[in-house]
Amino acid sequence: MQSKIMLSNRHAHLTAEHITALFGAPDALTASRDLGGNLFVSAESLELRGPKGSIGNVRVLFPARNYTQVEIFRADAHVLGVKAPLRESGDLRDAAELTLVGPAGSVTVPCGIIAWRHLHIDAEEAAKNGLENGEIIQIKCGNERALIFDEVLVRYAPNGTNVIHLDFEEGNAAWVNNGDYAEIIKK
Amino acid sequence: MQSKIMLSNRHAHLTAEHITALFGAPDALTASRDLGGNLFVSAESLELRGPKGSIGNVRVLFPARNYTQVEIFRADAHVLGVKAPLRESGDLRDAAELTLVGPAGSVTVPCGIIAWRHLHIDAEEAAKNGLENGEIIQIKCGNERALIFDEVLVRYAPNGTNVIHLDFEEGNAAWVNNGDYAEIIKK
């Protein structure tokens, strides 16, 4: 099976309380891009600060969630001077403490993770391909920097979804672009 | 066979003429680190400029070479606004034109490449493992972000060498650090 690749830049998910603290009001964020599925990239941005450095121009994916989570690159953890764990979205065990700075204020919270690469696929399409929620698969990307990603998590997603989520460091290591296709390999 | 991983940051190799143009004299560079094999990382740095952006604090590997080559990350090419090809060191076909800015002046030259990952190994050790100069192998990295790099070039190197060269984007995609070991797989 082939699936489409979506590459993630560093980004933040915020609670309504933290949107208010950083941007002044729970509805302060405006969309610069519509990602589909009622998910938007903010026009506004925040800055991340850690003990060793800072990274500006970080966008928020909204609407609000019931947890604040910042997904950074492994290189960012080095710049910020924090240890960020590799985690599935929503799993904030041992998340790195970061200070988020917005135009209206700042908050310091354990929120920094590095995203665990995964395949988002609807249950029916998964079943057709012999895949199950929680399974670990491989993804083969073929090009100048061909490689096989191991330890890729399968996660059920709404109907019609069939997307591989990688971050830009993973995408660059494989020399792939947003919208490229890669081959799913059952282990 | 296991080989040690060496991760490269972005860096420049310069001709004596360009060292003079950027830093004022052919012997202007001083070593901040000794990489062994008569190769040093400069204490001094230069800035890269492209049509879309700039990147500062780029170190020079010296002594001088007979060509000027800047090895950047794929993400850097995006920041700078250039197309940089994936190349073996010394192969500057279609290299991206960059402006290099030093304390004594600047030069604009086609010099930007993204390094083709490779195994540097001495001929005897290679022969023992059935490997030849120019061969393409795979490298298996096993950890949280386990993956198998394909399209890895074998290059003969001085006696006693057995090192995998990756850049930091590749290292981060595989969750490996400088000095980690990975498994060589003959295709």
Short mmCIF file of C-alpha atoms in Angstrom, two decimals:
data_model
loop_
_atom_site.label_atom_id
_atom_site.label_comp_id
_atom_site.label_asym_id
_atom_site.label_seq_id
_atom_site.Cartn_x
_atom_site.Cartn_y
_atom_site.Cartn_z
CA MET A 1 0.00 0.00 0.00
CA GLN A 2 1.14 3.54 -0.72
CA SER A 3 0.37 6.39 1.68
CA LYS A 4 0.84 10.11 1.36
CA ILE A 5 3.49 11.84 3.45
CA MET A 6 2.69 14.90 5.57
CA LEU A 7 5.72 16.67 7.06
CA SER A 8 5.29 18.60 10.30
CA ASN A 9 7.13 21.73 11.27
CA ARG A 10 7.58 22.45 14.97
CA HIS A 11 4.22 23.58 16.42
CA ALA A 12 2.18 24.05 19.58
CA HIS A 13 -1.21 22.77 20.74
CA LEU A 14 -2.61 24.92 23.55
CA THR A 15 -5.37 24.78 26.13
CA ALA A 16 -7.93 27.62 26.03
CA GLU A 17 -6.39 28.91 29.27
CA HIS A 18 -2.92 29.08 27.71
CA ILE A 19 -4.25 30.70 24.49
CA THR A 20 -5.68 33.39 26.75
CA ALA A 21 -2.46 33.77 28.76
CA LEU A 22 -0.30 34.03 25.62
CA PHE A 23 -2.57 35.82 23.13
CA GLY A 24 -5.01 37.71 25.36
CA ALA A 25 -8.32 35.89 24.74
CA PRO A 26 -9.52 32.31 24.13
CA ASP A 27 -10.55 33.25 20.57
CA ALA A 28 -7.51 35.40 19.78
CA LEU A 29 -6.05 33.05 17.16
CA THR A 30 -6.77 33.53 13.46
CA ALA A 31 -6.14 30.96 10.72
CA SER A 32 -3.32 31.33 8.22
CA ARG A 33 -4.00 27.86 6.84
CA ASP A 34 -6.77 25.26 6.99
CA LEU A 35 -5.36 21.75 7.50
CA GLY A 36 -8.79 20.11 7.14
CA GLY A 37 -10.69 18.18 9.79
CA ASN A 38 -11.36 21.41 11.74
CA LEU A 39 -7.63 22.01 12.32
CA PHE A 40 -6.03 25.39 11.61
CA VAL A 41 -2.52 26.88 11.63
CA SER A 42 -2.42 30.22 13.45
CA ALA A 43 -1.30 33.44 11.81
CA GLU A 44 0.02 34.41 15.25
CA SER A 45 3.16 32.85 16.67
CA LEU A 46 4.91 32.28 19.95
CA GLU A 47 8.52 31.93 21.08
CA LEU A 48 9.95 28.89 22.87
CA ARG A 49 12.54 29.44 25.57
CA GLY A 50 14.70 26.84 27.28
CA PRO A 51 17.73 27.02 29.56
CA LYS A 52 20.17 27.30 26.64
CA GLY A 53 18.34 29.18 23.87
CA SER A 54 15.13 30.27 22.21
CA ILE A 55 13.24 29.58 18.99
CA GLY A 56 10.83 32.12 17.56
CA ASN A 57 8.01 32.09 15.04
CA VAL A 58 6.35 28.88 16.29
CA ARG A 59 2.77 28.46 15.06
CA VAL A 60 -0.18 27.16 17.04
CA LEU A 61 -2.49 24.45 15.71
CA PHE A 62 -5.98 25.28 16.93
CA PRO A 63 -8.79 25.05 18.16
CA ALA A 64 -7.75 24.52 21.80
CA ARG A 65 -7.04 21.07 23.23
CA ASN A 66 -7.39 19.91 26.79
CA TYR A 67 -3.58 19.78 27.12
CA THR A 68 -0.70 22.02 26.02
CA GLN A 69 1.85 20.18 23.92
CA VAL A 70 4.72 21.57 21.85
CA GLU A 71 6.15 19.29 19.18
CA ILE A 72 9.76 20.20 18.44
CA PHE A 73 12.59 18.77 16.34
CA ARG A 74 15.40 16.82 18.00
CA ALA A 75 17.72 19.65 16.85
CA ASP A 76 15.46 22.15 18.66
CA ALA A 77 15.87 20.27 21.94
CA HIS A 78 19.62 20.82 21.56
CA VAL A 79 19.20 24.55 20.82
CA LEU A 80 16.79 25.01 23.75
CA GLY A 81 18.95 22.90 26.07
CA VAL A 82 16.26 20.43 27.08
CA LYS A 83 15.75 16.67 26.90
CA ALA A 84 12.53 16.03 25.02
CA PRO A 85 11.18 12.47 24.81
CA LEU A 86 9.90 10.71 21.68
CA ARG A 87 6.15 10.46 22.24
CA GLU A 88 2.83 9.81 20.64
CA SER A 89 0.66 12.94 20.59
CA GLY A 90 -1.12 13.38 23.92
CA ASP A 91 1.48 11.41 25.90
CA LEU A 92 3.30 14.02 27.97
CA ARG A 93 5.27 11.71 30.28
CA ASP A 94 8.65 13.39 30.96
CA ALA A 95 7.81 16.22 28.55
CA ALA A 96 10.45 18.97 28.54
CA GLU A 97 9.65 22.10 30.52
CA LEU A 98 9.53 25.10 28.16
CA THR A 99 8.61 28.73 28.54
CA LEU A 100 6.11 29.80 25.87
CA VAL A 101 6.13 33.53 25.17
CA GLY A 102 3.27 35.24 23.34
CA PRO A 103 2.33 38.87 22.75
CA ALA A 104 0.10 38.92 25.88
CA GLY A 105 2.24 36.97 28.35
CA SER A 106 4.13 33.78 29.02
CA VAL A 107 3.67 30.38 30.67
CA THR A 108 6.19 27.75 31.77
CA VAL A 109 4.94 24.17 31.44
CA PRO A 110 6.19 20.62 30.85
CA CYS A 111 5.01 20.34 27.23
CA GLY A 112 7.92 19.59 24.88
CA ILE A 113 7.95 16.30 22.99
CA ILE A 114 9.38 14.97 19.73
CA ALA A 115 6.63 13.32 17.72
CA TRP A 116 6.66 9.58 17.19
CA ARG A 117 6.23 9.01 13.46
CA HIS A 118 2.96 7.34 12.59
CA LEU A 119 0.47 6.29 9.96
CA HIS A 120 -2.99 7.81 10.37
CA ILE A 121 -5.42 5.51 8.63
CA ASP A 122 -9.14 4.80 8.78
CA ALA A 123 -10.10 1.47 10.35
CA GLU A 124 -11.65 0.07 7.15
CA GLU A 125 -8.65 0.87 4.96
CA ALA A 126 -6.38 -0.51 7.71
CA ALA A 127 -8.33 -3.78 7.82
CA LYS A 128 -8.13 -4.11 4.04
CA ASN A 129 -4.34 -3.95 4.36
CA GLY A 130 -4.12 -6.22 7.40
CA LEU A 131 -3.16 -3.39 9.74
CA GLU A 132 -4.40 -2.73 13.28
CA ASN A 133 -4.43 0.23 15.61
CA GLY A 134 -1.25 0.24 17.72
CA GLU A 135 0.72 -1.98 15.34
CA ILE A 136 4.31 -1.11 14.42
CA ILE A 137 5.11 -1.03 10.69
CA GLN A 138 7.90 0.10 8.38
CA ILE A 139 7.76 2.78 5.69
CA LYS A 140 9.97 2.61 2.62
CA CYS A 141 10.86 5.91 0.94
CA GLY A 142 12.62 5.55 -2.39
CA ASN A 143 14.75 8.31 -3.85
CA GLU A 144 18.25 9.80 -3.66
CA ARG A 145 18.28 9.32 0.09
CA ALA A 146 16.19 6.16 0.09
CA LEU A 147 15.57 4.70 3.52
CA ILE A 148 13.27 2.45 5.48
CA PHE A 149 11.74 3.96 8.62
CA ASP A 150 11.20 1.36 11.31
CA GLU A 151 9.13 1.81 14.49
CA VAL A 152 6.23 3.54 12.75
CA LEU A 153 3.02 3.46 14.76
CA VAL A 154 -0.41 2.73 13.20
CA ARG A 155 -3.21 4.93 14.53
CA TYR A 156 -6.85 4.78 13.47
CA ALA A 157 -8.16 8.07 12.12
CA PRO A 158 -11.41 9.42 10.62
CA ASN A 159 -12.84 7.97 7.42
CA GLY A 160 -10.83 8.56 4.29
CA THR A 161 -7.57 9.25 6.14
CA ASN A 162 -4.37 7.56 4.94
CA VAL A 163 -1.43 9.79 5.83
CA ILE A 164 2.10 9.23 7.10
CA HIS A 165 3.16 11.87 9.64
CA LEU A 166 6.90 12.63 9.78
CA ASP A 167 8.72 15.71 11.00
CA PHE A 168 11.00 17.77 8.76
CA GLU A 169 14.19 16.17 10.06
CA GLU A 170 12.83 12.76 9.11
CA GLY A 171 11.59 14.10 5.77
CA ASN A 172 14.96 15.67 5.00
CA ALA A 173 16.86 12.52 5.96
CA ALA A 174 14.70 10.67 3.40
CA TRP A 175 14.75 13.53 0.84
CA VAL A 176 10.96 13.56 0.61
CA ASN A 177 8.50 16.44 0.29
CA ASN A 178 5.01 17.05 1.54
CA GLY A 179 2.60 15.07 -0.63
CA ASP A 180 5.10 12.43 -1.77
CA TYR A 181 4.03 8.82 -1.44
CA ALA A 182 5.80 6.02 0.41
CA GLU A 183 5.30 2.27 0.71
CA ILE A 184 3.84 0.70 3.85
CA ILE A 185 5.58 -2.52 4.91
CA LYS A 186 3.92 -4.86 7.40
CA LYS A 187 6.56 -6.31 9.77
CA MET B 1 30.10 -5.34 10.97
CA GLN B 2 29.54 -2.39 13.30
CA SER B 3 30.87 1.08 12.45
CA LYS B 4 31.01 4.26 14.49
CA ILE B 5 28.75 7.15 13.53
CA MET B 6 30.11 10.67 13.04
CA LEU B 7 27.48 13.39 12.66
CA SER B 8 28.35 16.50 10.64
CA ASN B 9 27.10 19.97 11.31
CA ARG B 10 26.94 22.41 8.37
CA HIS B 11 30.48 23.50 7.51
CA ALA B 12 32.70 25.04 4.82
CA HIS B 13 35.87 23.90 3.09
CA LEU B 14 37.71 26.85 1.53
CA THR B 15 40.53 27.48 -0.92
CA ALA B 16 43.51 29.48 0.38
CA GLU B 17 42.33 32.34 -1.83
CA HIS B 18 38.87 32.34 -0.21
CA ILE B 19 40.32 32.05 3.31
CA THR B 20 42.28 35.22 2.49
CA ALA B 21 39.25 37.00 1.02
CA LEU B 22 37.01 36.13 4.01
CA PHE B 23 39.43 36.16 6.96
CA GLY B 24 42.26 38.45 5.77
CA ALA B 25 45.19 36.04 5.34
CA PRO B 26 45.75 32.43 4.17
CA ASP B 27 46.80 31.45 7.71
CA ALA B 28 44.10 33.44 9.52
CA LEU B 29 42.16 30.42 10.83
CA THR B 30 42.80 29.01 14.29
CA ALA B 31 41.65 25.62 15.55
CA SER B 32 38.83 25.25 18.05
CA ARG B 33 38.88 21.46 17.65
CA ASP B 34 41.19 18.81 16.20
CA LEU B 35 39.24 16.22 14.18
CA GLY B 36 42.35 14.07 13.60
CA GLY B 37 44.03 13.30 10.28
CA ASN B 38 45.29 16.91 10.03
CA LEU B 39 41.74 18.31 9.94
CA PHE B 40 40.67 21.18 12.21
CA VAL B 41 37.46 23.07 13.00
CA SER B 42 37.98 26.83 12.94
CA ALA B 43 37.33 29.07 15.95
CA GLU B 44 36.32 31.71 13.38
CA SER B 45 33.03 31.52 11.53
CA LEU B 46 31.35 32.82 8.41
CA GLU B 47 27.80 33.63 7.39
CA LEU B 48 25.96 32.05 4.46
CA ARG B 49 23.61 34.21 2.41
CA GLY B 50 21.14 33.08 -0.21
CA PRO B 51 18.26 34.78 -2.04
CA LYS B 52 15.79 34.08 0.81
CA GLY B 53 17.77 34.15 4.04
CA SER B 54 21.04 33.80 5.89
CA ILE B 55 22.66 31.39 8.36
CA GLY B 56 25.40 32.54 10.70
CA ASN B 57 28.07 30.89 12.82
CA VAL B 58 29.23 28.42 10.14
CA ARG B 59 32.63 26.88 10.90
CA VAL B 60 35.42 26.19 8.43
CA LEU B 61 37.20 22.84 8.26
CA PHE B 62 40.84 23.55 7.43
CA PRO B 63 43.60 23.46 6.12
CA ALA B 64 42.63 24.86 2.71
CA ARG B 65 41.44 22.62 -0.12
CA ASN B 66 41.75 23.21 -3.85
CA TYR B 67 37.99 23.88 -4.04
CA THR B 68 35.47 25.78 -1.92
CA GLN B 69 32.56 23.61 -0.80
CA VAL B 70 29.87 24.34 1.77
CA GLU B 71 27.98 21.34 3.16
CA ILE B 72 24.54 22.39 4.37
CA PHE B 73 21.44 20.63 5.67
CA ARG B 74 18.41 20.16 3.42
CA ALA B 75 16.53 22.48 5.83
CA ASP B 76 19.25 25.12 5.29
CA ALA B 77 18.67 25.07 1.52
CA HIS B 78 15.06 25.99 2.26
CA VAL B 79 16.05 28.84 4.64
CA LEU B 80 18.62 30.18 2.16
CA GLY B 81 16.24 29.79 -0.80
CA VAL B 82 18.52 27.64 -2.94
CA LYS B 83 18.42 24.20 -4.53
CA ALA B 84 21.41 22.25 -3.29
CA PRO B 85 22.15 18.84 -4.80
CA LEU B 86 22.98 15.63 -2.89
CA ARG B 87 26.67 15.07 -3.64
CA GLU B 88 29.78 13.21 -2.67
CA SER B 89 32.43 15.58 -1.25
CA GLY B 90 34.38 17.21 -4.09
CA ASP B 91 31.58 16.83 -6.64
CA LEU B 92 30.30 20.36 -7.19
CA ARG B 93 28.07 19.73 -10.23
CA ASP B 94 25.04 22.07 -9.93
CA ALA B 95 26.22 23.27 -6.51
CA ALA B 96 24.08 26.12 -5.13
CA GLU B 97 25.46 29.62 -5.47
CA LEU B 98 25.97 31.12 -2.00
CA THR B 99 27.50 34.31 -0.69
CA LEU B 100 30.01 33.61 2.08
CA VAL B 101 30.57 36.54 4.41
CA GLY B 102 33.59 36.72 6.71
CA PRO B 103 35.08 39.46 8.88
CA ALA B 104 37.43 40.59 6.05
CA GLY B 105 35.10 40.37 3.04
CA SER B 106 32.75 38.19 1.04
CA VAL B 107 32.71 35.93 -2.01
CA THR B 108 29.84 34.56 -4.08
CA VAL B 109 30.48 31.09 -5.50
CA PRO B 110 28.64 27.91 -6.56
CA CYS B 111 29.62 25.80 -3.55
CA GLY B 112 26.52 24.55 -1.70
CA ILE B 113 25.88 20.80 -1.54
CA ILE B 114 24.12 18.37 0.79
CA ALA B 115 26.48 15.54 1.69
CA TRP B 116 25.81 12.04 0.43
CA ARG B 117 25.98 9.76 3.48
CA HIS B 118 28.90 7.37 3.34
CA LEU B 119 31.07 4.82 5.09
CA HIS B 120 34.75 5.78 5.28
CA ILE B 121 36.70 2.57 5.67
CA ASP B 122 40.27 1.42 5.07
CA ALA B 123 40.73 -0.92 2.09
CA GLU B 124 41.89 -3.87 4.20
CA GLU B 125 38.97 -3.68 6.65
CA ALA B 126 36.64 -3.26 3.66
CA ALA B 127 38.03 -6.38 1.96
CA LYS B 128 37.60 -8.38 5.19
CA ASN B 129 33.92 -7.47 5.12
CA GLY B 130 33.45 -8.01 1.39
CA LEU B 131 33.06 -4.30 0.66
CA GLU B 132 34.53 -2.30 -2.22
CA ASN B 133 35.16 1.35 -2.92
CA GLY B 134 32.10 2.85 -4.68
CA GLU B 135 29.70 0.14 -3.49
CA ILE B 136 26.26 1.06 -2.14
CA ILE B 137 25.34 -0.45 1.22
CA GLN B 138 22.66 -0.08 3.91
CA ILE B 139 23.13 0.99 7.53
CA LYS B 140 20.81 -0.23 10.26
CA CYS B 141 20.40 2.03 13.31
CA GLY B 142 18.48 0.46 16.15
CA ASN B 143 16.76 2.53 18.81
CA GLU B 144 13.57 4.50 19.46
CA ARG B 145 13.61 5.84 15.92
CA ALA B 146 15.16 2.73 14.38
CA LEU B 147 15.66 2.94 10.64
CA ILE B 148 17.66 1.51 7.78
CA PHE B 149 19.52 4.03 5.65
CA ASP B 150 19.74 2.91 2.03
CA GLU B 151 21.99 4.43 -0.65
CA VAL B 152 25.05 4.66 1.58
CA LEU B 153 28.30 5.01 -0.38
CA VAL B 154 31.48 3.09 0.54
CA ARG B 155 34.68 5.16 0.26
CA TYR B 156 38.20 3.94 0.98
CA ALA B 157 39.95 5.97 3.65
CA PRO B 158 43.33 5.93 5.47
CA ASN B 159 44.37 2.93 7.58
CA GLY B 160 42.36 2.34 10.71
CA THR B 161 39.32 4.32 9.53
CA ASN B 162 35.85 2.81 9.92
CA VAL B 163 33.35 5.65 10.28
CA ILE B 164 29.82 6.34 9.04
CA HIS B 165 29.32 9.98 8.05
CA LEU B 166 25.76 11.31 8.43
CA ASP B 167 24.53 14.86 8.83
CA PHE B 168 22.53 16.00 11.86
CA GLU B 169 19.17 15.73 10.09
CA GLU B 170 19.91 12.09 9.31
CA GLY B 171 21.22 11.52 12.84
CA ASN B 172 18.13 13.08 14.39
CA ALA B 173 15.76 11.08 12.16
CA ALA B 174 17.49 7.93 13.47
CA TRP B 175 17.82 9.26 17.06
CA VAL B 176 21.55 8.56 17.13
CA ASN B 177 24.42 10.51 18.65
CA ASN B 178 28.03 11.06 17.69
CA GLY B 179 29.99 7.94 18.60
CA ASP B 180 27.04 5.53 18.48
CA TYR B 181 27.53 2.34 16.50
CA ALA B 182 25.39 1.05 13.62
CA GLU B 183 25.29 -2.16 11.62
CA ILE B 184 26.60 -2.30 8.04
CA ILE B 185 24.40 -4.36 5.69
CA LYS B 186 25.75 -5.51 2.33
CA LYS B 187 23.02 -5.26 -0.32
#
